Short mmCIF file of N, CA and C in Angstrom, two decimals:
data_model
loop_
_atom_site.label_atom_id
_atom_site.label_comp_id
_atom_site.label_asym_id
_atom_site.label_seq_id
_atom_site.Cartn_x
_atom_site.Cartn_y
_atom_site.Cartn_z
N UNK N 1 11.69 5.16 -24.14
CA UNK N 1 10.23 5.30 -24.32
C UNK N 1 9.66 6.24 -23.16
N UNK N 2 10.37 6.17 -22.11
CA UNK N 2 9.98 7.00 -20.90
C UNK N 2 11.16 7.95 -20.57
N UNK N 3 10.73 9.15 -20.38
CA UNK N 3 11.77 10.16 -20.02
C UNK N 3 11.41 10.99 -18.80
N UNK N 4 12.42 11.20 -17.93
CA UNK N 4 12.25 12.03 -16.82
C UNK N 4 13.17 13.20 -16.95
N UNK N 5 12.55 14.39 -16.93
CA UNK N 5 13.31 15.56 -17.24
C UNK N 5 13.25 16.40 -15.81
N UNK N 6 14.32 16.68 -15.46
CA UNK N 6 14.64 17.53 -14.28
C UNK N 6 14.92 18.94 -14.52
N UNK N 7 14.64 19.87 -13.64
CA UNK N 7 14.88 21.23 -13.72
C UNK N 7 15.00 21.90 -12.37
N UNK N 8 15.65 23.03 -12.16
CA UNK N 8 15.46 23.81 -11.02
C UNK N 8 16.84 23.82 -10.15
N UNK N 9 17.78 23.04 -10.62
CA UNK N 9 19.11 23.10 -9.84
C UNK N 9 19.83 24.36 -10.14
N UNK N 10 20.80 24.60 -9.30
CA UNK N 10 21.68 25.72 -9.52
C UNK N 10 22.49 26.06 -8.22
N UNK N 11 23.03 27.11 -8.08
CA UNK N 11 23.83 27.60 -7.01
C UNK N 11 23.03 28.58 -6.02
N UNK N 12 23.05 28.26 -4.90
CA UNK N 12 22.26 29.02 -3.95
C UNK N 12 23.13 29.20 -2.63
N UNK N 13 22.87 30.18 -1.90
CA UNK N 13 23.54 30.42 -0.59
C UNK N 13 23.02 29.80 0.51
N UNK N 14 23.88 29.45 1.62
CA UNK N 14 23.27 28.73 2.73
C UNK N 14 22.14 29.48 3.28
N UNK N 15 21.12 28.67 3.67
CA UNK N 15 19.90 29.35 4.26
C UNK N 15 18.87 29.71 3.13
N UNK N 16 19.26 29.52 1.86
CA UNK N 16 18.31 29.80 0.73
C UNK N 16 17.48 28.62 0.31
N UNK N 17 16.73 28.87 -0.69
CA UNK N 17 15.82 27.86 -1.15
C UNK N 17 15.84 27.57 -2.64
N UNK N 18 15.52 26.37 -2.96
CA UNK N 18 15.33 25.92 -4.44
C UNK N 18 14.16 25.08 -4.58
N UNK N 19 13.55 25.08 -5.85
CA UNK N 19 12.59 24.13 -6.20
C UNK N 19 12.87 23.31 -7.29
N UNK N 20 13.00 22.03 -7.23
CA UNK N 20 13.36 21.13 -8.27
C UNK N 20 12.09 20.55 -8.82
N UNK N 21 11.98 20.34 -10.10
CA UNK N 21 10.94 19.74 -10.80
C UNK N 21 11.40 18.62 -11.66
N UNK N 22 10.43 17.66 -11.79
CA UNK N 22 10.68 16.45 -12.57
C UNK N 22 9.42 15.98 -13.30
N UNK N 23 9.45 16.03 -14.58
CA UNK N 23 8.33 15.64 -15.39
C UNK N 23 8.58 14.40 -16.10
N UNK N 24 7.65 13.40 -16.03
CA UNK N 24 7.79 12.18 -16.83
C UNK N 24 6.92 12.22 -18.02
N UNK N 25 7.35 11.63 -19.10
CA UNK N 25 6.62 11.63 -20.28
C UNK N 25 6.99 10.32 -21.06
N UNK N 26 6.12 9.72 -21.96
CA UNK N 26 6.17 8.69 -22.73
C UNK N 26 4.98 7.82 -22.70
N UNK N 27 5.19 6.53 -23.00
CA UNK N 27 4.04 5.56 -23.08
C UNK N 27 4.12 4.57 -21.87
N UNK N 28 3.17 4.75 -21.10
CA UNK N 28 3.00 3.89 -19.82
C UNK N 28 1.65 3.86 -19.33
N UNK N 29 1.32 2.87 -18.51
CA UNK N 29 0.13 2.83 -17.92
C UNK N 29 -0.02 3.78 -16.59
N UNK N 30 0.99 3.72 -15.80
CA UNK N 30 0.92 4.70 -14.78
C UNK N 30 2.35 4.71 -14.11
N UNK N 31 2.60 5.60 -13.04
CA UNK N 31 3.81 5.54 -12.38
C UNK N 31 3.48 5.34 -10.92
N UNK N 32 4.08 4.38 -10.39
CA UNK N 32 3.85 4.12 -8.95
C UNK N 32 4.63 5.12 -8.07
N UNK N 33 5.82 4.64 -7.50
CA UNK N 33 6.49 5.62 -6.73
C UNK N 33 7.35 6.56 -7.63
N UNK N 34 7.34 7.95 -7.21
CA UNK N 34 8.39 8.88 -7.77
C UNK N 34 9.00 9.48 -6.54
N UNK N 35 10.31 9.90 -6.91
CA UNK N 35 10.95 10.42 -5.81
C UNK N 35 12.31 11.08 -6.21
N UNK N 36 13.18 11.25 -5.17
CA UNK N 36 14.39 11.93 -5.39
C UNK N 36 15.54 11.26 -4.54
N UNK N 37 16.54 11.04 -5.24
CA UNK N 37 17.90 10.60 -4.59
C UNK N 37 18.91 11.61 -4.80
N UNK N 38 20.00 11.59 -4.10
CA UNK N 38 21.11 12.54 -4.33
C UNK N 38 22.46 11.77 -4.17
N UNK N 39 23.45 12.27 -4.69
CA UNK N 39 24.81 11.86 -4.57
C UNK N 39 25.79 12.96 -4.59
N UNK N 40 26.54 13.06 -3.42
CA UNK N 40 27.67 13.97 -3.40
C UNK N 40 28.99 13.23 -3.72
N UNK N 41 30.02 13.99 -4.21
CA UNK N 41 31.25 13.26 -4.42
C UNK N 41 31.91 12.54 -3.14
N UNK N 42 32.27 11.45 -3.36
CA UNK N 42 32.70 10.55 -2.31
C UNK N 42 31.74 9.91 -1.47
N UNK N 43 30.47 10.16 -1.72
CA UNK N 43 29.40 9.57 -0.95
C UNK N 43 28.58 8.63 -1.82
N UNK N 44 27.86 7.71 -1.24
CA UNK N 44 26.92 6.93 -1.91
C UNK N 44 25.64 7.62 -2.10
N UNK N 45 24.89 7.09 -3.01
CA UNK N 45 23.49 7.58 -3.27
C UNK N 45 22.72 7.45 -2.15
N UNK N 46 21.88 8.46 -1.74
CA UNK N 46 21.11 8.52 -0.52
C UNK N 46 19.75 8.94 -0.91
N UNK N 47 18.69 8.45 -0.07
CA UNK N 47 17.39 8.79 -0.29
C UNK N 47 17.16 10.24 0.15
N UNK N 48 16.46 11.04 -0.71
CA UNK N 48 16.03 12.36 -0.26
C UNK N 48 14.55 12.34 0.05
N UNK N 49 13.71 11.83 -0.78
CA UNK N 49 12.31 11.77 -0.63
C UNK N 49 11.63 10.87 -1.73
N UNK N 50 10.58 10.18 -1.18
CA UNK N 50 9.75 9.44 -2.08
C UNK N 50 8.27 9.70 -1.96
N UNK N 51 7.49 9.51 -3.10
CA UNK N 51 5.98 9.86 -3.06
C UNK N 51 5.38 8.63 -3.82
N UNK N 52 5.02 7.65 -3.08
CA UNK N 52 4.18 6.51 -3.73
C UNK N 52 2.96 7.07 -4.15
N UNK N 53 2.45 6.63 -5.34
CA UNK N 53 1.09 7.00 -5.91
C UNK N 53 0.07 6.48 -4.89
N UNK N 54 -0.72 7.51 -4.37
CA UNK N 54 -1.75 7.20 -3.36
C UNK N 54 -1.23 6.82 -1.97
N UNK N 55 0.18 6.91 -1.77
CA UNK N 55 0.62 6.52 -0.60
C UNK N 55 1.17 7.59 0.27
N UNK N 56 2.11 7.20 1.22
CA UNK N 56 2.71 8.29 2.18
C UNK N 56 4.05 8.52 1.78
N UNK N 57 4.36 9.82 1.96
CA UNK N 57 5.82 10.33 1.69
C UNK N 57 6.74 9.80 2.62
N UNK N 58 7.98 9.73 2.27
CA UNK N 58 9.07 9.44 3.03
C UNK N 58 10.27 10.31 2.80
N UNK N 59 11.08 10.61 3.88
CA UNK N 59 12.13 11.58 3.61
C UNK N 59 13.45 10.96 4.44
N UNK N 60 14.49 11.20 3.73
CA UNK N 60 15.81 10.88 4.43
C UNK N 60 15.92 11.76 5.64
N UNK N 61 16.53 11.26 6.64
CA UNK N 61 16.74 11.93 8.01
C UNK N 61 17.41 13.29 7.75
N UNK N 62 18.50 13.54 6.84
CA UNK N 62 19.12 14.78 6.75
C UNK N 62 18.19 15.91 6.31
N UNK N 63 17.13 15.56 5.76
CA UNK N 63 16.36 16.59 5.02
C UNK N 63 15.03 16.78 5.69
N UNK N 64 14.63 16.09 6.66
CA UNK N 64 13.46 16.16 7.31
C UNK N 64 13.21 17.52 7.95
N UNK N 65 12.02 18.12 7.78
CA UNK N 65 11.74 19.41 8.28
C UNK N 65 12.18 20.54 7.36
N UNK N 66 12.91 20.16 6.32
CA UNK N 66 13.46 21.37 5.52
C UNK N 66 13.02 21.05 4.07
N UNK N 67 12.74 19.87 3.53
CA UNK N 67 12.50 19.58 2.22
C UNK N 67 10.97 19.07 2.21
N UNK N 68 10.37 19.29 1.07
CA UNK N 68 8.96 18.90 0.93
C UNK N 68 8.86 18.30 -0.55
N UNK N 69 8.45 17.09 -0.62
CA UNK N 69 8.08 16.61 -2.01
C UNK N 69 6.52 16.60 -2.10
N UNK N 70 6.24 17.04 -3.32
CA UNK N 70 4.81 17.14 -3.82
C UNK N 70 4.71 16.47 -5.30
N UNK N 71 3.43 16.09 -5.54
CA UNK N 71 3.26 15.31 -6.82
C UNK N 71 1.95 15.74 -7.38
N UNK N 72 2.15 16.08 -8.66
CA UNK N 72 0.81 16.38 -9.49
C UNK N 72 0.66 15.20 -10.55
N UNK N 73 -0.26 14.33 -10.20
CA UNK N 73 -0.39 13.13 -10.90
C UNK N 73 -0.96 13.42 -12.44
N UNK N 74 -1.82 14.54 -12.48
CA UNK N 74 -2.26 14.96 -13.75
C UNK N 74 -1.22 15.35 -14.75
N UNK N 75 -0.04 15.85 -14.27
CA UNK N 75 1.09 16.33 -15.05
C UNK N 75 2.19 15.32 -14.96
N UNK N 76 2.18 14.18 -14.34
CA UNK N 76 3.21 13.30 -14.10
C UNK N 76 4.42 14.06 -13.65
N UNK N 77 4.30 14.77 -12.72
CA UNK N 77 5.40 15.74 -12.20
C UNK N 77 5.50 15.62 -10.70
N UNK N 78 6.80 15.62 -10.19
CA UNK N 78 7.06 15.88 -8.84
C UNK N 78 7.83 16.96 -8.67
N UNK N 79 7.74 17.56 -7.44
CA UNK N 79 8.58 18.79 -7.21
C UNK N 79 9.27 18.64 -5.72
N UNK N 80 10.43 19.10 -5.57
CA UNK N 80 11.13 19.14 -4.29
C UNK N 80 11.47 20.54 -3.89
N UNK N 81 10.67 20.95 -2.90
CA UNK N 81 10.88 22.18 -2.32
C UNK N 81 12.09 22.15 -1.21
N UNK N 82 13.06 22.93 -1.44
CA UNK N 82 14.22 22.75 -0.64
C UNK N 82 14.43 24.10 0.17
N UNK N 83 14.19 24.15 1.42
CA UNK N 83 14.43 25.28 2.20
C UNK N 83 15.56 25.15 3.23
N UNK N 84 16.07 26.30 3.71
CA UNK N 84 17.04 26.31 4.72
C UNK N 84 18.22 25.38 4.25
N UNK N 85 18.66 25.61 2.99
CA UNK N 85 19.78 24.70 2.53
C UNK N 85 21.05 24.91 3.21
N UNK N 86 21.71 23.80 3.31
CA UNK N 86 23.02 23.83 4.01
C UNK N 86 24.17 23.27 2.97
N UNK N 87 25.43 23.68 3.15
CA UNK N 87 26.43 23.16 2.23
C UNK N 87 26.47 21.67 2.11
N UNK N 88 26.05 20.92 3.07
CA UNK N 88 26.02 19.53 2.98
C UNK N 88 24.92 18.92 2.21
N UNK N 89 23.99 19.83 1.74
CA UNK N 89 22.92 19.44 0.62
C UNK N 89 23.52 19.40 -0.70
N UNK N 90 24.77 19.86 -0.90
CA UNK N 90 25.36 20.01 -2.19
C UNK N 90 25.45 18.57 -2.73
N UNK N 91 24.96 18.35 -3.95
CA UNK N 91 24.92 16.93 -4.62
C UNK N 91 24.22 17.10 -5.95
N UNK N 92 24.39 16.03 -6.68
CA UNK N 92 23.60 15.77 -7.83
C UNK N 92 22.32 15.09 -7.38
N UNK N 93 21.23 15.76 -7.81
CA UNK N 93 19.93 15.19 -7.34
C UNK N 93 19.25 14.55 -8.55
N UNK N 94 18.80 13.19 -8.44
CA UNK N 94 18.27 12.47 -9.35
C UNK N 94 16.87 12.25 -9.12
N UNK N 95 16.07 12.32 -10.15
CA UNK N 95 14.68 11.91 -10.10
C UNK N 95 14.42 10.52 -10.40
N UNK N 96 13.51 9.84 -9.80
CA UNK N 96 13.15 8.50 -10.15
C UNK N 96 11.70 8.30 -10.38
N UNK N 97 11.42 7.41 -11.25
CA UNK N 97 9.99 6.99 -11.32
C UNK N 97 9.89 5.59 -11.58
N UNK N 98 8.99 4.83 -10.92
CA UNK N 98 8.73 3.36 -11.11
C UNK N 98 7.48 3.31 -12.00
N UNK N 99 7.96 3.04 -13.29
CA UNK N 99 6.83 3.06 -14.37
C UNK N 99 6.30 1.70 -14.55
N UNK N 100 4.89 1.72 -14.55
CA UNK N 100 4.21 0.49 -14.77
C UNK N 100 3.73 0.44 -16.17
N UNK N 101 4.08 -0.55 -16.92
CA UNK N 101 3.81 -0.78 -18.35
C UNK N 101 2.54 -1.21 -18.49
N UNK N 102 1.98 -1.24 -19.66
CA UNK N 102 0.61 -1.71 -20.07
C UNK N 102 0.71 -3.35 -19.75
N UNK N 103 1.73 -3.97 -19.84
CA UNK N 103 1.88 -5.33 -19.48
C UNK N 103 2.00 -5.56 -17.95
N UNK N 104 1.94 -4.55 -17.25
CA UNK N 104 1.95 -4.68 -15.66
C UNK N 104 3.35 -4.98 -15.20
N UNK N 105 4.31 -4.57 -15.95
CA UNK N 105 5.73 -4.62 -15.44
C UNK N 105 6.23 -3.31 -14.87
N UNK N 106 6.98 -3.28 -13.78
CA UNK N 106 7.38 -2.08 -13.21
C UNK N 106 8.85 -1.88 -13.50
N UNK N 107 9.23 -0.75 -14.02
CA UNK N 107 10.77 -0.60 -14.35
C UNK N 107 11.02 0.84 -13.76
N UNK N 108 12.15 0.92 -13.00
CA UNK N 108 12.56 2.10 -12.49
C UNK N 108 13.37 2.98 -13.48
N UNK N 109 12.94 4.17 -13.72
CA UNK N 109 13.68 5.10 -14.46
C UNK N 109 14.24 6.36 -13.83
N UNK N 110 15.37 6.74 -14.27
CA UNK N 110 16.12 7.86 -13.53
C UNK N 110 16.22 8.98 -14.48
N UNK N 111 16.20 10.22 -13.90
CA UNK N 111 16.52 11.38 -14.76
C UNK N 111 17.98 11.57 -14.82
N UNK N 112 18.39 12.58 -15.64
CA UNK N 112 19.74 12.80 -15.88
C UNK N 112 20.52 13.37 -14.64
N UNK N 113 19.86 13.98 -13.74
CA UNK N 113 20.49 14.57 -12.57
C UNK N 113 20.59 16.10 -12.76
N UNK N 114 20.40 16.80 -11.61
CA UNK N 114 20.64 18.09 -11.67
C UNK N 114 21.54 18.58 -10.50
N UNK N 115 22.48 19.47 -10.82
CA UNK N 115 23.35 19.83 -9.84
C UNK N 115 22.90 20.91 -8.75
N UNK N 116 22.90 20.71 -7.47
CA UNK N 116 22.57 21.71 -6.58
C UNK N 116 23.81 21.90 -5.66
N UNK N 117 24.15 23.20 -5.80
CA UNK N 117 25.30 23.69 -4.94
C UNK N 117 24.99 24.67 -3.99
N UNK N 118 25.36 24.44 -2.85
CA UNK N 118 25.00 25.47 -1.64
C UNK N 118 26.31 25.92 -1.15
N UNK N 119 26.53 27.18 -1.31
CA UNK N 119 27.93 27.85 -1.06
C UNK N 119 27.68 29.37 -1.05
N UNK N 120 28.55 29.92 -0.18
CA UNK N 120 28.46 31.37 -0.09
C UNK N 120 29.60 31.93 -0.96
#
C-alpha cells in the first residue's frame, strides 16, 4: 500500500556529485521520519541521514559536511545531495519512511535501493 521509489544513483568519479531522490506514495496519514541508509559489500547497514518530520536532521559521521538531506513534505519526497564523493561512499543506498497509518500505527518502509558507485 505504501511505496518508496528511489532514483538518481549511478557511477560517478571521486570528487563528483550525485543527487538521490525518494518519493513516497500510497494511503497513509503522514510520514514521520524519512531518511537514508547505505550498505556496502562486507559491511553492515549504516546511517547516512535522517529527517524527522518537523525535527532536526542527523548525519552519519562519514558523510558530515559532504551530504545534505532535504525534505519536501508536499511531495512526500526526500533528497540526498552528495558532494565530494569518495570511493568509500560506494554502496547501495536505501530510502526509509516511518509511515503513520490512519489507525496511528507506525511502520517502517524501505525503498528498493539504488546503487552508487564512486570510481575513476
